[in-house]
C-alpha cells in the first residue's frame, strides 16, 4: 500500500476498479466459485474451493471441536477463520500473516465483520516467529489446532516453514514436560520435603550475582562452561591452565572427568531431581568447588563434600513458597538441560564472554559421551556377552529420536531431537543477549547460531587471573545470610502446615458435596454446584495451591482414571455425571497430597 488515502479509497469504493486492484494487489487474480462466491488465485493456485468456499471452510473449522484454540497460518480471503468464529464464539483464534498487503487484500474482498466482533481474536501481522509462539503459548501449544493450507502459505513459504519448526519444537518440549510431570511429580514432592532444612542452612546463589567484575577488576572475568560431551576430552589436559584464566562452571555430568585430571571446577551445577543425577557426583569430592543445587534434588546431594552448597531458585512450588519468606535464591531459568542452567549462571555472575567445552549437542565421530563418564562406566559395569557396552551407545545413536544436524564445518553430524531442542534453547536465549559472546572449543558438534567456534588458545594465551578470581569470591562471599534465617524458616514451615491442613478440610467437605450431588435430583444440583464453585475459589486463593497441584493428574491421567470407574455408575455417559466424577477424583487427590505432605513434614521434624 502506498499511503492511507489509497487504502481508504479501496475500502470506500462500491466497486473496485481493475486498475486499482492490479496496482495494489497484483498477486491475486479474482475469480468466482461455482456457487457464486468470490475466490482468488495466486501463482496459478486457487486459495479456496472452486465449488463452495463456505462449505469447505465450515468442514475444516468444525474439525477443531476438541481443541482449545486455533492458529491460522495465513487465511486467504478469511473464509475458514470466519467459519471458526461462528462455530466457536468463545475459543481464541490467532491469525498469522507476515505480509500486510495480503491482509488488506482480504479486507477489500470479504466481509470481516464477524471476525472483528469475535471477543478473542489475535491478529499477528508481520510478527517474528518467536512472538507468534509466545502468543500461542498463552492458549497451550499442545491444545491448539493448526490450520495451514499450502496454497495460502506459498507467498511466504520460508516464514511459515520457520514458524512451523519453532511451533513443533515447543510442542515437543511441552510433551516432554507433561510426560516428565506424570512420571516424576511424586519424586519431586518427596525430595522437596526431605530437603526442607536446606532452605534454612544454605545461602542463595544470588550472592554471586553480577560479581564477576568487582570494583577492583577492570573487566568481567570470562566463564568456561563444561558439559560432558565427547569433545571435553580434548580440553581436559589444559583444564588447570584454563581455570587460572576463567571461572569454571561444570555440569554434574562433567565432574568425574574433571576429577581424573585433578581439577576442581569453581562451580558445579546440579538441578535434576532424579537419582541418576546424584550418581554423577556419588563417591567424589570437590573441596575447592561450590555446588549449586535445586532444592528438589536427590537428598544425598546435600551430603556432597565440597567448599559450600548454595541454592538456586526452585522450579517447584515448595521452593517458591519458602523463598517468599526467606528471599529469592537466584533464578537460573529452565531450559531442559543442566547445561542451560550453567550458561545462565555464567550470565548471572556478569560474564561477558562464555566459552563452552563438551557442549556438543551431537555425537561427533559417533561418540555419545566423554570417556570415563558415569554413563560409560555404568555400561561397562553391566556389560555381558549378550549385551556388550557398545549396545548402549548404539541405542543412543540409532534410537527413533535420532536425527542429522550440521557441524561448524558444514558437515553432517549425528544428533537427536532432544539435543536439537536444547540447541534451539541456546539459539533463542543467546539471540536475546547480544551483549554476551558465547564460544565453543569444538567445531565438530552441532552448529548453533550465536555460538561461535574458537580455538582453545583463545583463552589459553590470556594472562592468568588468579588474583582477580580471589577478589571475585571475596566480594561474593563476604556476607552470609544463613544466620538470620532460622526464625523466618520456622514461621514459613508453621504457615505451610496450617495452610495444608486448611485445604485438606476444605477438600474433604467438597468431596462429600460431590457424593451428595451425584445422588441429588437435578433441581437440587444447581445449589450444590454453586457451593462447590465457592470451595474451588477458596482453594484457588490458597497460598499452597501450587504446592498441592504439583501432584495433580494431567488431563491425560485424569481421563484415564475416570475411564477406570465402574461402568455400572448411574448415568455414567452424561456430561453432568462426568463432571461430578472428575471433581471427586481431583478432591481425592488433594486430600491424599496434603496428607502426604503433612506426613513427610512430621517425619522431618522428628
Coordinates of C-alpha atoms in Angstrom, one line a residue:
X1 CA 0.0 0.0 0.0
X2 CA 1.4 3.4 -1.0
X3 CA -0.5 5.5 1.6
X4 CA -3.5 5.7 3.9
X5 CA -5.6 7.7 1.4
X6 CA -5.2 4.9 -1.2
X7 CA -6.3 2.3 1.4
X8 CA -9.3 4.4 2.3
X9 CA -10.3 4.7 -1.4
X10 CA -10.1 0.9 -1.7
X11 CA -12.4 0.3 1.2
X12 CA -14.8 3.1 0.3
X13 CA -15.4 2.1 -3.3
X14 CA -18.6 0.3 -4.1
X15 CA -16.9 -1.5 -7.0
X16 CA -13.1 -2.0 -7.1
X17 CA -11.6 -0.8 -10.4
X18 CA -9.5 -3.5 -12.0
X19 CA -6.6 -1.0 -12.5
X20 CA -6.7 0.0 -8.8
X21 CA -6.7 -3.7 -7.8
X22 CA -3.8 -4.5 -10.0
X23 CA -1.8 -1.6 -8.7
X24 CA -2.0 -2.5 -5.1
X25 CA -2.7 -6.3 -5.0
X26 CA -1.2 -7.7 -8.2
X27 CA -0.6 -11.1 -6.5
X28 CA -4.3 -12.2 -6.6
X29 CA -6.5 -13.0 -9.6
X30 CA -10.2 -12.5 -8.7
X31 CA -12.5 -15.4 -9.7
X32 CA -15.9 -16.8 -8.7
X33 CA -16.7 -20.3 -7.4
X34 CA -19.5 -22.5 -8.8
X35 CA -21.9 -21.3 -6.1
X36 CA -21.2 -17.6 -7.0
X37 CA -18.9 -16.8 -4.0
X38 CA -15.7 -14.9 -4.6
X39 CA -12.4 -16.7 -4.6
X40 CA -8.9 -15.8 -5.7
X41 CA -5.9 -17.5 -7.5
X42 CA -2.3 -16.8 -6.6
X43 CA 0.7 -18.1 -8.7
X44 CA -1.7 -20.4 -10.6
X45 CA -3.2 -22.0 -7.4
X46 CA -6.7 -21.5 -6.1
X47 CA -6.7 -20.4 -2.4
X48 CA -10.3 -21.7 -1.8
X49 CA -12.7 -24.2 -3.2
X50 CA -13.7 -23.7 -6.8
X51 CA -17.2 -25.0 -5.9
X52 CA -18.2 -23.8 -2.4
X53 CA -15.6 -21.9 -0.3
X54 CA -18.0 -21.5 2.6
X55 CA -18.8 -25.2 2.9
X56 CA -15.1 -26.1 2.6
X57 CA -14.3 -23.7 5.4
X58 CA -17.1 -24.9 7.6
X59 CA -15.9 -28.5 7.2
X60 CA -12.3 -27.6 8.1
X61 CA -13.2 -25.4 11.1
X62 CA -15.7 -28.0 12.6
X63 CA -12.8 -30.4 13.0
X64 CA -11.4 -28.2 15.8
X65 CA -14.1 -29.1 18.4
X66 CA -11.6 -30.9 20.6
X67 CA -9.1 -28.0 20.6
X68 CA -9.0 -25.1 22.9
X69 CA -8.0 -22.5 20.2
X70 CA -7.0 -22.3 16.5
X71 CA -3.9 -20.9 14.8
X72 CA -4.3 -20.0 11.1
X73 CA -1.1 -19.9 9.0
X74 CA -2.4 -17.2 6.7
X75 CA -6.0 -17.4 5.6
X76 CA -6.6 -16.3 2.0
X77 CA -9.8 -14.3 2.0
X78 CA -10.7 -15.3 5.5
X79 CA -13.4 -18.0 4.9
X80 CA -12.0 -20.5 7.4
X81 CA -11.3 -18.1 10.3
X82 CA -14.8 -16.7 9.7
X83 CA -16.3 -20.2 10.0
X84 CA -14.3 -20.9 13.1
X85 CA -15.5 -17.7 14.8
X86 CA -19.2 -18.6 14.0
X87 CA -18.9 -22.2 15.3
X88 CA -16.7 -21.5 18.3
X89 CA -17.6 -17.9 19.5
X90 CA -15.7 -18.4 22.8
X91 CA -12.5 -20.0 21.6
X92 CA -9.4 -17.9 20.8
X93 CA -8.1 -17.7 17.3
X94 CA -4.8 -16.4 16.1
X95 CA -4.4 -15.2 12.5
X96 CA -0.8 -15.2 11.3
X97 CA 0.2 -13.2 8.2
X98 CA 3.7 -11.9 7.6
X99 CA 2.6 -9.7 4.6
X100 CA 0.3 -6.8 5.4
X101 CA -0.7 -6.4 1.8
X102 CA -2.3 -9.9 1.8
X103 CA -4.3 -8.9 4.8
X104 CA -5.6 -5.7 3.3
X105 CA -6.4 -7.5 0.1
X106 CA -8.6 -9.9 2.0
X107 CA -10.4 -7.0 3.7
X108 CA -11.3 -5.4 0.3
X109 CA -12.9 -8.6 -1.0
X110 CA -14.5 -10.3 2.0
X111 CA -16.7 -9.1 4.9
X112 CA -14.6 -9.4 8.2
X113 CA -17.3 -8.1 10.5
X114 CA -17.9 -11.4 12.3
X115 CA -14.2 -11.8 12.8
X116 CA -13.6 -8.4 14.2
X117 CA -16.6 -8.8 16.6
X118 CA -15.1 -12.0 17.9
X119 CA -14.1 -11.4 21.5
X120 CA -10.8 -13.4 21.4
X121 CA -9.2 -12.8 18.1
X122 CA -5.5 -12.0 17.8
X123 CA -4.1 -10.7 14.5
X124 CA -0.3 -11.3 14.2
X125 CA 0.8 -9.2 11.3
X126 CA 4.5 -9.3 10.3
X127 CA 5.5 -10.7 13.7
X128 CA 8.7 -12.7 14.2
X129 CA 8.1 -16.5 14.7
X130 CA 9.1 -16.3 18.4
X131 CA 6.5 -13.6 19.1
X132 CA 3.8 -15.8 17.4
X133 CA 4.9 -18.8 19.5
X134 CA 4.6 -16.7 22.7
X135 CA 1.0 -15.8 21.7
X136 CA 0.2 -19.4 21.0
X137 CA 1.7 -20.4 24.4
X138 CA -0.9 -18.3 26.2
X139 CA -3.5 -20.8 25.0
X140 CA -1.5 -24.1 25.3
X141 CA 0.7 -25.0 22.4
X142 CA -0.4 -28.6 22.7
X143 CA -4.2 -28.0 22.7
X144 CA -4.3 -25.6 19.7
X145 CA -5.4 -26.5 16.2
X146 CA -3.0 -25.5 13.5
X147 CA -4.6 -24.7 10.1
X148 CA -2.3 -24.1 7.2
X149 CA -3.3 -24.6 3.5
X150 CA -0.3 -24.8 1.3
X151 CA -1.6 -22.5 -1.4
X152 CA -2.4 -19.8 1.2
X153 CA 1.1 -20.0 2.7
X154 CA 3.1 -20.1 -0.6
X155 CA 3.6 -16.4 -0.8
X156 CA 5.7 -16.5 2.4
X157 CA 6.9 -20.2 2.4
X158 CA 10.2 -19.6 4.2
X159 CA 8.5 -17.6 7.0
X160 CA 5.8 -20.3 7.6
X161 CA 8.4 -23.1 7.4
X162 CA 10.4 -21.3 10.1
X163 CA 7.3 -20.7 12.2
X164 CA 6.2 -24.3 12.0
X165 CA 9.6 -25.5 13.0
X166 CA 9.6 -23.3 16.1
X167 CA 6.0 -24.4 17.0
X168 CA 6.9 -28.0 16.6
X169 CA 9.9 -27.5 18.9
X170 CA 7.6 -26.0 21.5
X171 CA 5.1 -28.8 21.1
X172 CA 7.8 -31.4 21.6
X173 CA 9.0 -29.5 24.7
X174 CA 5.5 -29.3 26.1
X175 CA 5.0 -33.1 25.5
X176 CA 8.3 -33.8 27.3
X177 CA 7.3 -31.6 30.2
X178 CA 3.9 -33.3 30.5
X179 CA 5.5 -36.8 30.4
X180 CA 8.1 -35.8 32.9
X181 CA 5.5 -34.4 35.3
X182 CA 3.5 -37.6 35.1
X183 CA 6.5 -39.7 35.9
X184 CA 8.4 -37.7 38.5
X185 CA 5.9 -35.5 40.3
X186 CA 5.8 -37.7 43.4
X187 CA 9.6 -37.9 43.5
X188 CA 9.9 -34.1 43.4
X189 CA 7.4 -33.9 46.2
X190 CA 9.3 -36.2 48.4
X191 CA 12.7 -34.7 47.6
X192 CA 11.4 -31.2 48.3
X193 CA 10.2 -32.1 51.8
X194 CA 13.2 -34.2 52.7
X195 CA 15.5 -31.3 51.7
X196 CA 13.4 -28.7 53.5
X197 CA 16.1 -27.7 56.0
X198 CA 18.3 -26.7 53.1
X199 CA 16.2 -23.5 52.9
X200 CA 17.4 -22.7 56.4
X201 CA 21.1 -23.8 56.2
X202 CA 22.1 -22.9 52.6
X203 CA 22.7 -19.4 51.2
X204 CA 21.3 -18.5 47.8
X205 CA 23.3 -18.3 44.6
X206 CA 22.2 -14.7 44.5
X207 CA 25.4 -13.8 46.5
X208 CA 27.3 -14.3 43.2
X209 CA 25.0 -12.1 41.1
X210 CA 27.0 -9.8 38.7
X211 CA 30.1 -10.1 40.9
X212 CA 32.4 -11.2 38.0
X213 CA 33.7 -7.6 37.8
X214 CA 34.0 -6.2 41.4
X215 CA 35.4 -2.7 41.7
X216 CA 39.0 -4.0 41.9
X217 CA 38.7 -5.7 38.5
X218 CA 38.7 -3.6 35.3
X219 CA 36.7 -6.1 33.2
X220 CA 34.4 -9.1 33.9
X221 CA 36.1 -12.5 34.3
X222 CA 35.3 -14.9 31.4
X223 CA 33.4 -18.0 32.2
X224 CA 34.1 -21.6 31.0
X225 CA 31.1 -23.9 30.9
X226 CA 32.0 -27.6 31.0
X227 CA 29.5 -30.1 29.7
X228 CA 30.1 -33.9 29.3
X229 CA 30.1 -34.2 25.5
X230 CA 32.8 -36.2 23.8
X231 CA 34.9 -33.1 22.9
X232 CA 35.5 -32.4 26.6
X233 CA 38.3 -35.0 26.3
X234 CA 40.3 -32.6 24.2
X235 CA 40.1 -29.8 26.8
X236 CA 41.0 -31.9 30.0
X237 CA 44.8 -31.7 29.5
X238 CA 44.5 -27.9 29.6
X239 CA 41.9 -27.6 32.3
X240 CA 44.2 -26.5 35.1
X241 CA 45.6 -23.6 32.9
X242 CA 42.0 -22.7 31.8
X243 CA 40.9 -22.5 35.4
X244 CA 43.6 -19.9 36.1
X245 CA 42.1 -17.7 33.3
X246 CA 38.3 -18.1 33.8
X247 CA 35.5 -19.0 36.2
X248 CA 35.0 -22.7 35.6
X249 CA 31.3 -23.9 35.8
X250 CA 30.8 -27.6 35.3
X251 CA 27.6 -29.5 35.0
X252 CA 27.3 -32.5 37.3
X253 CA 28.0 -35.0 34.4
X254 CA 31.4 -33.4 33.8
X255 CA 32.7 -33.6 37.4
X256 CA 34.0 -37.1 37.1
X257 CA 36.1 -36.2 34.0
X258 CA 37.5 -33.1 35.8
X259 CA 38.5 -35.3 38.8
X260 CA 40.5 -37.6 36.5
X261 CA 42.9 -34.6 35.9
X262 CA 42.8 -33.4 39.5
X263 CA 41.0 -30.1 38.7
X264 CA 38.0 -29.0 40.8
X265 CA 35.7 -26.6 39.0
X266 CA 34.9 -23.3 40.7
X267 CA 31.2 -24.2 40.5
X268 CA 29.2 -27.4 39.9
X269 CA 25.6 -27.2 38.8
X270 CA 23.2 -30.0 39.7
X271 CA 19.5 -29.2 39.2
X272 CA 18.0 -32.6 38.1
X273 CA 15.9 -34.2 41.0
X274 CA 16.4 -37.7 39.7
X275 CA 18.6 -40.3 41.5
X276 CA 20.7 -40.9 38.4
X277 CA 21.8 -37.2 38.5
X278 CA 23.2 -37.8 42.0
X279 CA 25.1 -40.8 40.7
X280 CA 27.2 -38.4 38.6
X281 CA 28.8 -37.0 41.8
X282 CA 28.4 -40.0 44.1
X283 CA 31.8 -41.1 45.6
X284 CA 33.6 -37.9 44.5
X285 CA 34.6 -34.8 46.4
X286 CA 35.4 -31.3 45.4
X287 CA 36.8 -29.3 48.3
X288 CA 37.5 -26.3 46.1
X289 CA 34.1 -26.2 44.4
X290 CA 30.8 -24.5 45.2
X291 CA 27.9 -26.8 44.4
X292 CA 24.8 -25.1 43.0
X293 CA 21.7 -27.2 43.7
X294 CA 18.0 -27.1 43.2
X295 CA 16.0 -27.7 46.4
X296 CA 14.3 -30.8 44.9
X297 CA 17.5 -32.7 44.1
X298 CA 18.0 -36.2 45.4
X299 CA 18.6 -35.7 49.2
X300 CA 22.1 -37.3 49.2
X301 CA 23.3 -34.4 47.1
X302 CA 23.3 -32.2 50.2
X303 CA 25.9 -34.5 51.8
X304 CA 28.4 -34.0 48.9
X305 CA 31.8 -33.0 50.3
X306 CA 32.6 -29.6 48.8
X307 CA 33.5 -26.0 49.7
X308 CA 29.9 -25.0 50.1
X309 CA 26.4 -25.7 48.8
X310 CA 24.1 -22.9 47.6
X311 CA 20.6 -22.9 46.3
X312 CA 19.2 -21.5 43.1
X313 CA 15.6 -20.5 42.9
X314 CA 13.4 -23.6 42.7
X315 CA 11.5 -24.7 39.7
X316 CA 9.0 -26.4 42.1
X317 CA 6.2 -24.8 44.2
X318 CA 7.5 -25.7 47.6
X319 CA 10.8 -24.0 47.0
X320 CA 9.0 -20.9 45.7
X321 CA 6.8 -20.9 48.8
X322 CA 9.8 -20.8 51.1
X323 CA 11.5 -18.1 49.0
X324 CA 8.6 -15.8 49.7
X325 CA 9.5 -15.9 53.4
X326 CA 13.3 -16.2 53.1
X327 CA 14.1 -14.2 50.0
X328 CA 15.0 -15.2 46.4
X329 CA 17.9 -17.6 46.0
X330 CA 18.6 -16.5 42.4
X331 CA 16.8 -17.7 39.2
X332 CA 18.9 -19.7 36.8
X333 CA 16.0 -20.4 34.5
X334 CA 14.8 -23.6 32.9
X335 CA 16.0 -24.8 29.6
X336 CA 15.5 -28.6 29.9
X337 CA 19.2 -29.3 30.5
X338 CA 21.7 -28.6 33.3
X339 CA 24.0 -27.0 30.6
X340 CA 21.4 -24.3 30.1
X341 CA 21.4 -23.6 33.8
X342 CA 25.2 -23.4 33.8
X343 CA 25.2 -21.0 30.8
X344 CA 22.6 -18.9 32.6
X345 CA 24.8 -18.9 35.8
X346 CA 27.7 -17.6 33.7
X347 CA 25.5 -14.6 32.7
X348 CA 24.2 -14.4 36.2
X349 CA 27.6 -13.6 37.6
X350 CA 28.2 -11.0 35.0
X351 CA 30.5 -12.8 32.5
X352 CA 30.5 -11.1 29.1
X353 CA 32.4 -13.9 27.4
X354 CA 31.3 -17.6 27.9
X355 CA 33.4 -20.4 26.5
X356 CA 31.9 -23.9 26.2
X357 CA 33.7 -27.2 26.2
X358 CA 31.9 -30.5 25.8
X359 CA 28.7 -28.8 24.7
X360 CA 28.5 -30.8 21.5
X361 CA 24.7 -31.4 21.4
X362 CA 25.5 -34.2 19.0
X363 CA 27.5 -37.4 18.6
X364 CA 30.7 -36.2 16.9
X365 CA 32.8 -39.1 15.5
X366 CA 29.9 -41.4 16.6
X367 CA 30.8 -40.9 20.2
X368 CA 28.0 -40.4 22.7
X369 CA 29.8 -39.4 25.9
X370 CA 33.3 -38.5 27.1
X371 CA 35.5 -41.4 28.0
X372 CA 35.2 -42.3 31.7
X373 CA 31.8 -40.7 32.2
X374 CA 29.2 -42.2 34.6
X375 CA 27.3 -43.4 31.5
X376 CA 30.3 -45.2 30.1
X377 CA 31.3 -46.7 33.5
X378 CA 27.8 -47.9 34.0
X379 CA 27.6 -49.6 30.6
X380 CA 30.9 -51.3 31.2
X381 CA 29.9 -52.4 34.7
X382 CA 26.8 -54.1 33.3
X383 CA 28.3 -55.4 30.1
X384 CA 27.9 -59.0 29.3
X385 CA 28.5 -61.3 26.3
X386 CA 24.9 -60.9 25.0
X387 CA 24.7 -57.2 25.9
X388 CA 28.1 -55.6 25.4
X389 CA 28.8 -51.9 26.4
X390 CA 28.7 -50.9 22.7
X391 CA 25.0 -51.8 22.6
X392 CA 24.1 -48.9 24.9
X393 CA 26.0 -46.4 22.7
X394 CA 24.3 -47.8 19.6
X395 CA 20.9 -47.4 21.2
X396 CA 21.6 -43.6 21.6
X397 CA 23.0 -43.3 18.1
X398 CA 20.2 -45.2 16.4
X399 CA 17.2 -44.5 18.6
X400 CA 13.8 -43.4 17.0
X401 CA 14.7 -39.9 18.0
X402 CA 17.9 -39.9 16.0
X403 CA 18.3 -37.1 13.5
X404 CA 21.1 -35.5 11.5
X405 CA 22.4 -31.9 12.0
X406 CA 25.2 -29.8 10.7
X407 CA 28.5 -29.1 12.4
X408 CA 30.5 -25.9 12.2
X409 CA 32.4 -27.2 9.1
X410 CA 29.1 -27.7 7.3
X411 CA 29.4 -31.5 7.6
X412 CA 26.5 -33.7 8.7
X413 CA 26.7 -34.9 12.3
X414 CA 24.6 -37.4 14.2
X415 CA 22.3 -35.9 16.9
X416 CA 18.7 -36.4 18.1
X417 CA 15.5 -34.4 18.7
X418 CA 16.2 -33.8 22.4
X419 CA 19.6 -32.2 21.8
X420 CA 18.1 -30.1 18.9
X421 CA 15.6 -28.8 21.4
X422 CA 18.4 -27.8 23.7
X423 CA 20.2 -26.2 20.8
X424 CA 17.1 -24.2 20.0
X425 CA 17.0 -23.0 23.6
X426 CA 20.6 -21.8 23.4
X427 CA 20.0 -20.2 20.0
X428 CA 16.9 -18.2 21.2
X429 CA 18.5 -17.1 24.5
X430 CA 21.8 -16.1 23.0
X431 CA 20.0 -14.0 20.4
X432 CA 18.2 -12.2 23.3
X433 CA 21.6 -11.4 25.0
X434 CA 23.7 -9.8 22.3
X435 CA 26.0 -8.2 24.9
X436 CA 27.3 -11.7 25.9
X437 CA 29.5 -13.5 23.5
X438 CA 29.4 -17.3 23.5
X439 CA 32.1 -19.6 22.0
X440 CA 32.7 -23.3 21.7
X441 CA 36.0 -25.1 21.6
X442 CA 34.5 -27.9 19.4
X443 CA 33.7 -27.2 15.8
X444 CA 32.6 -30.9 15.4
X445 CA 29.4 -30.5 17.4
X446 CA 26.0 -29.3 16.3
X447 CA 26.3 -25.8 14.9
X448 CA 24.1 -23.4 17.0
X449 CA 23.5 -19.9 15.6
X450 CA 25.0 -17.4 18.0
X451 CA 27.7 -19.8 19.4
X452 CA 31.0 -19.2 17.6
X453 CA 33.7 -21.8 17.2
X454 CA 37.1 -20.8 18.5
X455 CA 40.4 -22.4 19.3
X456 CA 41.3 -23.3 22.9
X457 CA 44.3 -21.0 22.5
X458 CA 41.9 -18.0 22.5
X459 CA 41.6 -18.4 26.3
X460 CA 44.9 -20.2 27.0
X461 CA 47.1 -17.4 25.7
X462 CA 45.5 -14.8 28.1
X463 CA 47.3 -13.9 31.3
X464 CA 46.4 -15.8 34.5
X465 CA 43.7 -14.1 36.6
X466 CA 44.3 -15.8 40.0
X467 CA 44.2 -12.6 42.0
X468 CA 41.1 -11.4 40.2
X469 CA 39.3 -14.7 40.9
X470 CA 40.2 -14.4 44.6
X471 CA 38.7 -10.9 44.6
X472 CA 35.6 -12.2 42.8
X473 CA 35.0 -14.9 45.5
X474 CA 35.8 -12.5 48.4
X475 CA 33.4 -9.9 47.0
X476 CA 30.7 -12.5 46.6
X477 CA 31.0 -14.5 49.9
X478 CA 31.7 -11.7 52.4
X479 CA 28.1 -11.8 53.5
X480 CA 26.5 -15.0 54.9
X481 CA 22.7 -14.8 55.3
X482 CA 22.1 -18.2 56.9
X483 CA 22.4 -16.9 60.5
X484 CA 19.3 -14.8 60.2
X485 CA 17.1 -17.4 58.5
X486 CA 16.1 -19.6 61.5
X487 CA 13.1 -17.6 62.7
X488 CA 11.8 -16.9 59.2
X489 CA 12.2 -20.5 58.2
X490 CA 10.3 -21.7 61.3
X491 CA 7.5 -19.2 60.6
X492 CA 7.3 -20.4 57.0
X493 CA 7.1 -24.0 58.0
X494 CA 4.4 -23.4 60.5
X495 CA 2.4 -21.4 57.9
X496 CA 2.8 -24.2 55.4
X497 CA 1.4 -26.8 57.8
X498 CA -1.5 -24.6 58.7
X499 CA -2.4 -23.9 55.1
X500 CA -2.2 -27.6 54.1
X501 CA -4.5 -28.6 57.0
X502 CA -7.0 -26.0 55.9
X503 CA -7.0 -27.1 52.3
X504 CA -7.4 -30.7 53.4
X505 CA -10.5 -29.8 55.5
X506 CA -12.0 -27.8 52.5
X507 CA -11.3 -30.7 50.1
X508 CA -12.9 -33.2 52.4
X509 CA -16.1 -31.1 52.6
X510 CA -16.0 -30.7 48.8
X511 CA -15.7 -34.5 48.3
X512 CA -18.8 -35.0 50.5
X513 CA -20.7 -32.4 48.4
X514 CA -19.7 -34.3 45.2
X515 CA -21.1 -37.5 46.6
X516 CA -24.3 -35.7 47.5
X517 CA -24.6 -34.0 44.1
X518 CA -24.3 -37.4 42.3
X519 CA -27.3 -38.7 44.1
X520 CA -29.4 -35.4 44.3
X521 CA -32.3 -34.7 41.9
X522 CA -31.5 -32.3 39.0
X523 CA -33.3 -29.4 40.6
X524 CA -31.1 -29.6 43.7
X525 CA -27.8 -29.8 41.9
X526 CA -27.5 -26.2 41.0
X527 CA -27.2 -25.0 44.6
X528 CA -24.7 -27.8 45.3
X529 CA -22.6 -26.8 42.3
X530 CA -22.7 -23.2 43.4
X531 CA -21.3 -24.3 46.8
X532 CA -18.6 -26.3 45.0
X533 CA -17.6 -23.3 42.9
X534 CA -17.2 -21.3 46.2
X535 CA -14.9 -24.0 47.5
X536 CA -12.9 -24.0 44.3
X537 CA -12.4 -20.3 44.6
X538 CA -11.1 -20.7 48.1
X539 CA -8.7 -23.4 47.0
X540 CA -7.5 -21.2 44.1
X541 CA -6.8 -18.4 46.5
X542 CA -4.7 -20.5 48.9
X543 CA -1.0 -19.8 49.3
X544 CA -0.2 -23.5 48.9
X545 CA -2.4 -24.2 45.9
X546 CA 0.6 -24.7 43.6
X547 CA 2.3 -27.0 46.1
X548 CA -0.7 -29.3 46.2
X549 CA -1.3 -29.1 42.5
X550 CA 2.2 -30.5 41.8
X551 CA 0.8 -34.0 42.1
X552 CA -2.5 -33.2 40.2
X553 CA -3.1 -35.5 37.3
X554 CA -2.5 -34.2 33.8
X555 CA -5.6 -34.1 31.5
X556 CA -4.5 -37.5 30.1
X557 CA -4.1 -39.1 33.6
X558 CA -7.5 -37.6 34.8
X559 CA -9.2 -39.1 31.7
X560 CA -7.6 -42.5 32.3
X561 CA -8.7 -42.5 36.0
X562 CA -12.2 -41.5 35.0
X563 CA -12.4 -44.3 32.4
X564 CA -11.4 -46.8 35.1
X565 CA -14.5 -46.1 37.2
X566 CA -17.2 -48.9 37.2
X567 CA -19.4 -48.9 34.2
X568 CA -22.4 -49.5 36.5
X569 CA -22.2 -46.0 37.8
X570 CA -25.6 -44.2 37.3
X571 CA -25.9 -42.1 34.1
X572 CA -22.2 -42.6 33.5
X573 CA -22.5 -41.3 30.0
X574 CA -23.9 -37.8 30.9
X575 CA -21.7 -34.7 30.9
X576 CA -23.1 -33.8 34.4
X577 CA -22.1 -37.1 35.9
X578 CA -18.7 -37.0 34.2
X579 CA -18.1 -33.5 35.7
X580 CA -19.0 -34.8 39.2
X581 CA -16.9 -37.9 39.0
X582 CA -13.8 -36.0 37.7
X583 CA -14.3 -33.4 40.5
X584 CA -14.3 -36.3 43.0
X585 CA -11.1 -37.6 41.6
X586 CA -9.4 -34.2 42.0
X587 CA -10.6 -33.7 45.6
X588 CA -9.5 -37.2 46.5
X589 CA -6.0 -36.3 45.1
X590 CA -5.9 -33.0 47.0
X591 CA -6.8 -34.9 50.3
X592 CA -4.1 -37.5 49.6
X593 CA -1.5 -34.9 48.5
X594 CA -2.0 -32.8 51.6
X595 CA -1.9 -36.0 53.8
X596 CA 1.4 -37.0 52.1
X597 CA 2.9 -33.5 52.7
X598 CA 1.9 -33.4 56.3
X599 CA 3.2 -36.9 57.0
X600 CA 6.6 -36.1 55.4
X601 CA 6.8 -32.8 57.3
X602 CA 6.1 -34.7 60.5
X603 CA 8.8 -37.2 59.7
X604 CA 11.3 -34.4 59.1
X605 CA 10.5 -32.9 62.5
X606 CA 11.4 -36.0 64.4

